[in-house]
Amino acid sequence: MPSSSEPSLDKSGKEITTVGFARFGFDSEVSLDVLRSLYLRAHYVKTVASADEAAKEADRDDASTSYLSKAIYHADTKSISYTTLSRFPPVKLLPPSQRKRILVTGGAGFVGSHLVDRLMVLGHEVTVIDNFFTGSKTTVSHWVGHPNFELVRHDVVEPFMIECDQIYHLACPASPPHYQFNAVKTIKTSFMGTLNMLGLAKRTKARFLITSTSEVYGDPEVHPQPEDYWGHVNPIGPRACYDEGKRVAETLTYGFHRQDGVDVRVARIFNTYGPRMNPFDGRVVSNFIVQALRGEDMTVYGDGKQTRSFQYIHDLIDGLIALMNSDETRPVNIGNGDEFTIGEFAELVRDIVAKVQKEDGVDVPRVNIVYKPMPTDDPQKRRPDTTRAKQVLDWQPRWTVQMGLEEMVRYYKAKMVEGSL
Ligand code: NAD
Ligand code: UDP
């Protein structure tokens, strides 16, 4: 388990010990340590050489490892023996009147798996549907078999039947290389997937939340971007399958709301990062950290003057849950307003990786920052105007970019040590 002796501090310098809060009759607060025990953990217990030692390790059941995967790595044969969990992570015991049946599409992805952890720890019944295009079973494997949890391999392009109270509709690849890998499939997922999930919401009368994106603003001519800005999107460029896909998904959402009375929520998410982000998905935060940790050149696209604002995963999950349980049916931006040029950001990541390595006693040479061609239609600037989220959700980001990055560096370092990165 990676560790740092320093506490995580929020933007006002206070120690962060819990995430979430009670809003709109829904309490989303949980201990940060509990969540960390789910994502800042090794995939298998430890490297052991002999079969005897492995068996003993698998039988060990102390508080710190009781709900970690008991998989044992056999160094001699470079193989893993998987075992089922001896105990699931503790979840709140909610009375049936407060326990919700929640469907999370795309729940095996980066954002989805953190949402699932939070909802499970809070004591709700969670069903994940995912086609594992960019997500992985391992992100939620610690819940498989739990009575409150179900994992279904399903593509949202096909209809899906279930009884539920709330639907968080996340299923859609989010990184530019992934969503451009098969542009037609991305549009189908955005349109048909959203159509199917809205149809389900209509039948079940479930509340429906879609994770839209700052990409609906395209390469914006208004800065920062408020929700009433209509955007500046190239409809035929390489990013259009995602940008226009999400725009039409929003249009569908409001169609079902106006015509059929479906209870909808629209979150426009700005760049978010954190543990469990696929290290090879090509997004800037994962690219920079992995490059710096491996001692490779850090690749800045273009002249590095384009800007982005980066939000840590726990702030996003707080915002999504608050929005879902609020009465706000208009789109709401959820993002962090701390804006960096990509060139500045590369330097920041390089410094933070060096700081964490130094704390761990690792002496590494300073990596170079190199410049590569700018991708087509890459937005020149992006920063959320989060006035609405503050007013209607009483939500604002707590995590500094520095704190979040340190935690993410520790997560990737642990993955490298265990050999899975
Ligand atoms: P991700 O790629 O890690 O997760 C997406 C998940 O959806 C994966 O598990 C994938 O396998 C699944 N999926 C994709 N197509 C599917 C299909 N047809 N049927 C079923 N499952 C499918 O991405 P993420 O960063 O976790 O993004 C989650 C959501 O948040 C997406 O809707 C994305 O557009 C939105 N979003 C994310 C960010 C961000 O910075 N992370 C920013 C804006 C919007
Ligand atoms: N980027 C970069 N180097 C990388 C990956 C991305 O300079 O290795 C840039 C990219 O061109 C964009 C910004 O970082 O300007 C954010 O890219 P990302 O793919 O993370 O998200 P998005 O463009 O969708 O905001």
Tab-separated table of N, CA and C in Angstrom, residues 156 169 188-201 208 249 252 256:
chain	number	residue	atom	x	y	z
A	156	VAL	N	-24.743	-0.793	-24.188
A	156	VAL	CA	-25.940	0.052	-24.053
A	156	VAL	C	-26.608	0.354	-25.389
A	169	HIS	N	-25.981	7.502	-16.204
A	169	HIS	CA	-25.624	6.999	-17.546
A	169	HIS	C	-24.261	7.572	-17.956
A	188	LYS	N	-22.935	5.863	-32.086
A	188	LYS	CA	-24.021	4.922	-31.765
A	188	LYS	C	-24.199	4.822	-30.251
A	189	THR	N	-23.075	4.724	-29.535
A	189	THR	CA	-23.150	4.619	-28.067
A	189	THR	C	-23.821	5.857	-27.502
A	190	SER	N	-23.426	7.032	-27.986
A	190	SER	CA	-23.998	8.269	-27.450
A	190	SER	C	-25.484	8.366	-27.760
A	191	PHE	N	-25.844	8.052	-29.007
A	191	PHE	CA	-27.246	8.235	-29.379
A	191	PHE	C	-28.115	7.054	-28.933
A	192	MET	N	-27.792	5.850	-29.426
A	192	MET	CA	-28.672	4.704	-29.123
A	192	MET	C	-28.577	4.311	-27.653
A	193	GLY	N	-27.375	4.406	-27.097
A	193	GLY	CA	-27.213	4.076	-25.675
A	193	GLY	C	-28.064	5.007	-24.822
A	194	THR	N	-28.025	6.284	-25.129
A	194	THR	CA	-28.796	7.254	-24.334
A	194	THR	C	-30.295	7.056	-24.574
A	195	LEU	N	-30.654	6.772	-25.833
A	195	LEU	CA	-32.070	6.501	-26.157
A	195	LEU	C	-32.583	5.315	-25.326
A	196	ASN	N	-31.788	4.234	-25.293
A	196	ASN	CA	-32.211	3.038	-24.540
A	196	ASN	C	-32.332	3.327	-23.045
A	197	MET	N	-31.376	4.064	-22.506
A	197	MET	CA	-31.406	4.320	-21.056
A	197	MET	C	-32.520	5.314	-20.700
A	198	LEU	N	-32.815	6.240	-21.600
A	198	LEU	CA	-33.936	7.155	-21.350
A	198	LEU	C	-35.266	6.395	-21.437
A	199	GLY	N	-35.341	5.430	-22.368
A	199	GLY	CA	-36.547	4.594	-22.466
A	199	GLY	C	-36.745	3.819	-21.171
A	200	LEU	N	-35.651	3.304	-20.633
A	200	LEU	CA	-35.711	2.572	-19.356
A	200	LEU	C	-36.184	3.504	-18.233
A	201	ALA	N	-35.648	4.727	-18.220
A	201	ALA	CA	-36.042	5.700	-17.184
A	201	ALA	C	-37.530	6.030	-17.308
A	208	PHE	N	-32.900	10.081	-14.114
A	208	PHE	CA	-31.840	9.798	-15.096
A	208	PHE	C	-30.806	10.916	-15.096
A	249	ALA	N	-27.040	13.635	-27.368
A	249	ALA	CA	-27.500	12.906	-26.170
A	249	ALA	C	-28.212	13.888	-25.224
A	252	LEU	N	-31.632	14.599	-26.774
A	252	LEU	CA	-32.548	13.482	-26.489
A	252	LEU	C	-33.052	13.546	-25.049
A	256	PHE	N	-37.008	13.727	-23.962
A	256	PHE	CA	-37.744	12.821	-23.058
A	256	PHE	C	-38.288	13.590	-21.853
